[in-house]
Amino acid sequence: MKACAICKGSCRVCVLISVFVCLLKACAKGKRWKTALELLEEMEANGIMPNAITYSVAINACGNGGQAKEALALLDQMKEKKMRINLITYNSAITALSKASKMNAKFPGQSNDSRQAASVTFPKSEVVNVDNEQLWVQALELIEQIKAEGMKPDGFSYSAAISCCGSGGRWKEALEIIETMQKGGPKMRPNKIAYTAAISACGRSGKYKEALKLFTDMKNQGLHADRIAYNAVFSALRVANRPGEAYQLWNEICGKHDEKPTASSTTTPLAVSPDIITVSDVIGTLSRADTIDKDKVDEVFEEAVKRGIVLREESLDSDYEVDLTGMTLPVARAACRYIFNRILANYRKGEKPSEVTLLTGVGRAQQQQQQDGMGDGEKKLTALREYILQDLEEDFDPPMHGIVPQRAQGTVAIAQSQVEAWIAGQ
């Protein structure tokens, strides 16, 4: 920080401002935006007027905490006081909009489908009540303000703006920004974050062709596609109901090679593995009621087991007591088939079957069948426990009838006699 021309930084006010700047930087690093705002108030209460540096650092704290309203309010105060606003400060404000849009996309208006988010999770109490429609518009307005003040937005500016568009499903605007970045200099070229955000924007709108093209462009630019980028494409394919492309991309991320390359294939070696989000999206896409392919679903689930993504060996699960909580409905359905096929295989090796207990929870976490690819038409909220009871009767031949024990309401029990009857029918 520059010292004042008179005291060279030795006077009490300059020393105090330096102290406040250090405290504000600590708040920014720790995402303690409330404390940062309190420090600004404390400065004014003690007769120390915040300068451009203290405001900028405070905006950075709000940006890191995803507090869009507070960041923009501070930016307005700087304008009212005729302070110079640099690119870093503008970028901090756009970052606040970007993180707020991710918060809004995660919580308000969303059903709890128990899909784990690919992005950073935020405490629900921290979510700002700002419409995503406002956020992406404000982000683009800040980009225009940067240009109007004679500065050039950099890759950070554009990437944060694309992120806002992505959370709001504004795929056209995201693609326009990507094109602008591609035409710019080295500092403006889209990075992996920008591409992934644009893919997410296309995915939310079911624009899978655009998502796949961006994915291919990213890799052709020499940018290594990580798991987040892959999952963004898988999400786009799930929304667009494209099981064929999802299955091909699954083989790609698993390092398997078909004779026919996928729409995104390159010769670049992969060093990325799928996770539970990947598995949920792929199985959800393959499990659409009108196109369900149980063989491929079971193949994907078996691969997920081998990779330790589901039914991990280090868990407390056994062959006859398995925890299904946290799984989406399609994944839980595939898990049931895997569990009983494993019991059948062990029986044929001489192992006597026993009662099976499936942990499901008591139904607080409900899922939307249509959203997870389990049906068309009207969306229905279904508890995992009730879904498993129904699945045992509809997905198995002969059907098995599970019960909910009186003293274990969060479980589904299948009696040994039911298991034996099913085995006898195979």
C-alpha positions as a printed Julia matrix, in Angstrom:
426×3 Matrix{Float64}:
   0.0     0.0     0.0
   1.33    3.43   -0.93
   2.18    5.73    1.98
   0.83    9.27    1.98
   3.15   11.87    0.49
   3.51   13.81    3.75
   4.16   11.24    6.46
   5.57    8.43    4.31
   3.3     5.99    6.16
   4.49    6.85    9.67
   1.48    8.77   10.98
  -1.13    7.11   13.21
  -3.86    7.12   10.52
  -1.64    5.44    7.92
  -0.53    2.83   10.43
  -4.13    2.1    11.41
  -5.21    1.84    7.78
  -2.37   -0.64    7.2
  -3.59   -2.68   10.16
  -7.17   -2.67    8.86
  -5.99   -3.71    5.4
  -4.15   -6.69    6.91
  -7.25   -7.65    8.9
  -9.47   -7.32    5.83
  -7.1    -9.49    3.79
  -7.35  -12.16    6.47
 -11.14  -11.91    6.26
 -11.0   -12.27    2.48
  -8.8   -15.34    2.74
 -11.09  -16.88    5.34
 -14.34  -15.85    3.59
 -15.31  -13.88    6.68
 -17.33  -11.29    4.8
 -19.44  -10.25    7.79
 -16.32   -9.46    9.8
 -14.97   -7.49    6.85
 -18.08   -5.29    6.76
 -17.87   -4.8    10.52
 -14.25   -3.67   10.14
 -15.27   -1.04    7.58
 -17.91    0.25   10.01
 -15.34    0.28   12.81
 -12.97    2.34   10.68
 -15.61    5.01   10.06
 -16.68    4.96   13.72
 -13.1     5.79   14.68
 -12.83    8.62   12.17
 -10.74    6.65    9.7
 -12.22    6.89    6.22
 -11.92    3.67    4.18
  -9.93    4.17    1.01
  -9.95    2.36   -2.34
  -7.68   -0.38   -1.03
  -9.81   -1.19    2.01
 -12.97   -1.19   -0.11
 -11.35   -3.44   -2.7
 -10.22   -5.96   -0.1
 -13.67   -5.9     1.54
 -15.29   -6.56   -1.85
 -12.87   -9.44   -2.28
 -14.03  -10.84    1.09
 -17.67  -10.56   -0.01
 -16.76  -12.13   -3.34
 -15.07  -15.11   -1.72
 -18.12  -15.51    0.5
 -20.51  -15.3    -2.45
 -22.29  -12.23   -1.07
 -23.37  -10.45   -4.24
 -25.57   -7.75   -2.72
 -22.91   -6.65   -0.26
 -20.15   -6.66   -2.88
 -22.2    -4.56   -5.31
 -23.21   -2.17   -2.52
 -19.55   -1.57   -1.68
 -18.78   -1.07   -5.37
 -21.54    1.56   -5.54
 -20.08    3.32   -2.51
 -16.72    3.5    -4.22
 -18.35    5.08   -7.27
 -20.23    7.58   -5.13
 -16.97    8.6    -3.47
 -15.26    8.95   -6.88
 -12.7     6.29   -6.03
 -10.7     4.6    -8.74
 -11.87    1.05   -9.33
  -9.34   -1.29  -10.87
  -9.81   -4.56  -12.72
  -9.07   -6.66   -9.65
 -11.89   -4.99   -7.73
 -14.33   -5.48  -10.59
 -13.3    -9.12  -10.84
 -13.94   -9.57   -7.13
 -17.47   -8.22   -7.59
 -18.11  -10.55  -10.55
 -16.77  -13.41   -8.44
 -19.35  -12.56   -5.78
 -22.08  -12.8    -8.42
 -20.64  -16.09   -9.68
 -20.53  -17.73   -6.26
 -23.97  -16.41   -5.33
 -25.37  -17.92   -8.52
 -23.88  -21.3    -7.58
 -25.48  -21.03   -4.15
 -28.87  -20.22   -5.62
 -28.56  -23.08   -8.1
 -27.8   -25.5    -5.27
 -30.54  -24.59   -2.78
 -33.59  -22.45   -3.66
 -36.21  -24.16   -5.81
 -34.35  -27.46   -6.01
 -35.61  -30.79   -4.8
 -33.37  -32.86   -2.62
 -32.46  -35.61   -5.06
 -29.38  -36.53   -3.02
 -27.05  -36.0    -5.95
 -23.83  -34.65   -4.58
 -22.86  -31.33   -6.08
 -19.73  -31.05   -8.11
 -19.0   -27.59   -6.87
 -18.17  -26.34   -3.41
 -21.01  -26.63   -0.93
 -22.14  -23.6     1.04
 -24.08  -23.38    4.32
 -27.75  -22.86    3.54
 -27.9   -19.95    5.99
 -25.35  -18.14    3.83
 -27.42  -18.28    0.64
 -28.46  -14.85   -0.58
 -31.98  -14.41   -1.86
 -31.03  -13.06   -5.27
 -32.64  -14.24   -8.48
 -30.15  -15.91  -10.85
 -31.79  -13.89  -13.64
 -30.47  -10.75  -11.96
 -27.04  -12.22  -11.28
 -26.02  -13.05  -14.84
 -27.39   -9.7   -16.1
 -25.41   -7.85  -13.43
 -22.26   -9.81  -14.3
 -22.51   -8.82  -17.96
 -23.2    -5.21  -16.93
 -19.98   -5.19  -14.91
 -18.1    -6.49  -17.96
 -19.46   -3.53  -19.94
 -18.5    -1.12  -17.13
 -14.94   -2.45  -17.25
 -14.8    -1.71  -20.98
 -16.43    1.71  -20.53
 -13.68    2.72  -18.1
 -10.98    1.93  -20.64
  -9.93   -1.42  -19.21
  -9.94   -4.83  -20.86
 -11.71   -7.73  -19.15
  -9.32  -10.63  -18.67
  -9.88  -14.36  -18.55
 -10.84  -14.14  -14.88
 -13.54  -11.55  -15.64
 -15.06  -13.59  -18.44
 -14.81  -16.93  -16.62
 -16.72  -15.59  -13.61
 -19.36  -14.09  -15.92
 -19.74  -17.41  -17.76
 -20.2   -19.09  -14.4
 -23.15  -16.79  -13.71
 -24.61  -17.62  -17.1
 -24.04  -21.31  -16.42
 -25.93  -21.27  -13.12
 -28.76  -19.38  -14.8
 -28.87  -21.73  -17.79
 -28.06  -18.87  -20.18
 -26.28  -21.02  -22.71
 -26.41  -18.53  -25.6
 -24.76  -15.79  -23.55
 -22.15  -18.28  -22.29
 -21.28  -19.31  -25.85
 -21.02  -15.67  -26.93
 -18.51  -14.99  -24.15
 -16.52  -18.11  -25.07
 -16.33  -16.9   -28.67
 -15.16  -13.48  -27.47
 -12.45  -15.1   -25.37
 -11.33  -17.34  -28.23
 -10.79  -14.27  -30.41
  -8.79  -12.45  -27.74
  -5.17  -12.52  -26.69
  -3.41  -15.12  -24.52
  -4.73  -13.61  -21.29
  -8.3   -13.81  -22.56
  -8.29  -17.35  -23.89
 -10.91  -19.54  -22.19
  -9.51  -21.79  -19.51
 -10.85  -25.05  -18.11
 -13.11  -23.2   -15.65
 -14.66  -21.09  -18.42
 -15.27  -24.09  -20.66
 -16.77  -26.13  -17.83
 -19.11  -23.29  -16.84
 -20.24  -22.91  -20.46
 -20.81  -26.67  -20.71
 -22.92  -26.47  -17.55
 -24.99  -23.66  -19.06
 -25.68  -25.81  -22.13
 -26.41  -28.78  -19.92
 -29.07  -27.01  -17.89
 -30.89  -26.26  -21.13
 -30.42  -29.74  -22.58
 -28.14  -28.44  -25.36
 -26.01  -31.56  -25.45
 -24.58  -30.94  -28.95
 -23.22  -27.57  -27.89
 -21.91  -29.09  -24.65
 -20.07  -31.84  -26.53
 -18.61  -29.33  -28.99
 -17.29  -27.17  -26.15
 -15.86  -30.28  -24.5
 -14.05  -31.21  -27.71
 -12.84  -27.63  -28.28
 -11.45  -27.54  -24.76
  -9.4   -30.69  -25.28
  -8.29  -29.57  -28.75
  -6.92  -26.42  -27.1
  -4.66  -28.63  -25.01
  -6.72  -28.22  -21.84
  -6.94  -31.45  -19.88
 -10.54  -32.39  -19.18
 -10.92  -33.06  -15.48
 -13.73  -34.83  -13.64
 -15.72  -31.62  -13.22
 -15.69  -31.03  -16.98
 -16.73  -34.62  -17.68
 -19.53  -34.42  -15.12
 -20.81  -31.22  -16.73
 -21.13  -33.08  -20.03
 -22.76  -36.08  -18.35
 -25.28  -33.72  -16.77
 -26.06  -32.23  -20.18
 -26.62  -35.69  -21.64
 -28.89  -36.61  -18.73
 -31.05  -33.5   -19.16
 -31.22  -34.09  -22.93
 -31.94  -37.81  -22.43
 -29.05  -39.07  -24.58
 -28.25  -42.56  -23.24
 -26.1   -43.58  -26.22
 -23.7   -40.66  -25.88
 -23.65  -41.02  -22.08
 -22.64  -44.69  -22.37
 -19.88  -43.87  -24.88
 -18.52  -41.08  -22.71
 -18.62  -43.42  -19.7
 -16.39  -45.86  -21.59
 -14.06  -42.97  -22.44
 -13.65  -41.77  -18.86
 -13.1   -45.38  -17.77
 -10.34  -45.77  -20.34
 -12.27  -48.19  -22.51
 -12.11  -47.72  -26.26
 -14.86  -48.65  -28.68
 -14.28  -49.12  -32.39
 -16.41  -46.06  -32.99
 -14.93  -42.98  -31.24
 -17.15  -40.76  -29.15
 -18.12  -37.25  -30.18
 -15.49  -35.9   -27.79
 -12.67  -38.41  -28.29
  -9.11  -37.18  -28.72
  -5.75  -38.88  -28.62
  -4.91  -37.18  -25.33
  -4.29  -39.77  -22.57
  -6.73  -39.61  -19.7
  -5.84  -39.31  -16.03
  -9.31  -38.84  -14.6
 -11.71  -41.23  -12.92
 -15.49  -41.14  -12.47
 -17.11  -40.47   -9.11
 -20.57  -40.93   -7.6
 -21.88  -37.91   -9.52
 -20.72  -39.48  -12.78
 -22.29  -42.81  -11.9
 -25.58  -41.16  -10.87
 -25.85  -39.2   -14.11
 -24.9   -42.1   -16.39
 -27.23  -44.61  -14.72
 -29.95  -41.97  -14.52
 -29.66  -41.39  -18.27
 -29.61  -45.09  -19.11
 -32.61  -45.72  -16.84
 -35.14  -43.62  -18.72
 -38.42  -45.54  -18.77
 -38.66  -45.48  -22.58
 -35.07  -46.49  -23.29
 -33.92  -48.44  -20.24
 -31.07  -50.85  -20.94
 -30.61  -52.95  -17.8
 -27.53  -54.71  -19.16
 -25.68  -51.43  -19.66
 -26.93  -50.07  -16.33
 -25.67  -53.19  -14.56
 -22.36  -52.95  -16.44
 -21.87  -49.36  -15.29
 -22.79  -50.23  -11.71
 -20.43  -53.21  -11.65
 -17.6   -50.98  -12.89
 -18.46  -48.47  -10.16
 -18.19  -51.25   -7.57
 -14.81  -52.33   -8.92
 -13.57  -48.74   -8.66
 -14.8   -48.4    -5.09
 -17.32  -45.69   -5.95
 -20.28  -47.61   -4.52
 -20.52  -50.56   -2.1
 -16.94  -50.0    -0.99
 -15.07  -52.89    0.57
 -13.94  -50.78    3.55
 -17.56  -49.97    4.47
 -19.48  -51.85    7.13
 -21.67  -53.46    4.46
 -21.84  -57.24    4.09
 -23.44  -59.36    1.36
 -26.66  -59.42    3.39
 -26.73  -55.94    4.94
 -26.16  -53.03    2.56
 -26.51  -49.26    2.99
 -28.37  -47.64    0.08
 -28.82  -44.22    1.68
 -27.53  -41.33   -0.39
 -28.03  -43.17   -3.67
 -30.35  -41.84   -6.35
 -33.33  -44.01   -7.21
 -31.81  -45.44  -10.43
 -28.51  -46.22   -8.68
 -30.33  -47.87   -5.75
 -32.33  -49.94   -8.24
 -29.14  -51.1    -9.93
 -27.65  -51.8    -6.5
 -30.54  -54.14   -5.64
 -29.97  -56.16   -8.8
 -26.24  -56.32   -8.08
 -26.81  -57.43   -4.46
 -29.14  -60.27   -5.32
 -27.12  -61.42   -8.33
 -24.1   -61.58   -6.0
 -26.14  -63.67   -3.54
 -27.18  -65.94   -6.43
 -23.57  -66.38   -7.52
 -22.5   -67.23   -3.96
 -25.38  -69.71   -3.65
 -24.17  -71.52   -6.75
 -20.78  -71.78   -5.07
 -22.38  -73.51   -2.11
 -23.21  -70.6     0.22
 -26.6   -70.76    1.93
 -28.65  -67.54    1.57
 -29.81  -65.51    4.54
 -32.17  -62.63    5.29
 -31.24  -59.43    3.47
 -31.41  -55.99    5.1
 -31.26  -52.82    3.0
 -30.66  -49.52    4.78
 -32.78  -46.8     3.15
 -33.54  -44.16    5.77
 -37.07  -43.3     6.87
 -38.03  -41.18    3.87
 -36.96  -37.67    4.82
 -34.77  -37.37    1.73
 -37.19  -37.68   -1.16
 -36.29  -37.75   -4.81
 -37.97  -36.77   -8.02
 -38.35  -39.79  -10.25
 -38.54  -37.78  -13.46
 -35.5   -35.68  -12.63
 -33.39  -38.78  -11.99
 -34.56  -40.51  -15.12
 -37.16  -42.87  -13.7
 -40.2   -41.84  -15.66
 -41.98  -39.35  -17.86
 -45.01  -37.18  -17.28
 -45.83  -35.7   -13.92
 -42.99  -35.51  -11.42
 -43.49  -37.64   -8.32
 -41.71  -37.38   -5.0
 -40.75  -40.84   -3.85
 -38.98  -41.9    -0.67
 -36.14  -44.38   -1.17
 -37.64  -46.88    1.29
 -40.99  -47.06   -0.52
 -39.24  -47.16   -3.88
 -37.15  -50.19   -2.85
 -40.24  -52.03   -1.62
 -41.87  -51.42   -4.99
 -38.73  -52.32   -6.93
 -38.4   -55.7    -5.21
 -41.82  -56.66   -6.52
 -41.55  -55.18  -10.02
 -37.89  -55.68  -10.96
 -37.48  -59.3    -9.86
 -39.05  -62.51  -11.17
 -40.43  -64.07   -9.1
 -41.13  -60.92   -7.09
 -39.84  -60.49   -3.55
 -41.88  -58.86   -0.81
 -39.91  -56.76    1.63
 -41.09  -55.46    4.99
 -40.22  -52.48    7.19
 -39.38  -53.8    10.66
 -41.24  -52.05   13.49
 -38.02  -51.3    15.37
 -35.96  -50.41   12.3
 -38.07  -48.0    10.27
 -35.14  -46.96    8.12
 -34.6   -50.42    6.67
 -36.21  -52.87    4.27
 -35.92  -56.54    5.25
 -36.28  -59.44    2.81
 -36.86  -62.73    4.62
 -34.64  -65.73    3.89
 -37.65  -67.6     2.49
 -38.25  -64.78   -0.02
 -34.6   -64.87   -1.13
 -34.66  -68.65   -1.48
 -37.89  -68.52   -3.53
 -36.32  -65.99   -5.9
 -33.18  -68.11   -6.26
 -35.28  -71.15   -7.04
 -36.93  -69.25   -9.88
 -33.63  -68.46  -11.63
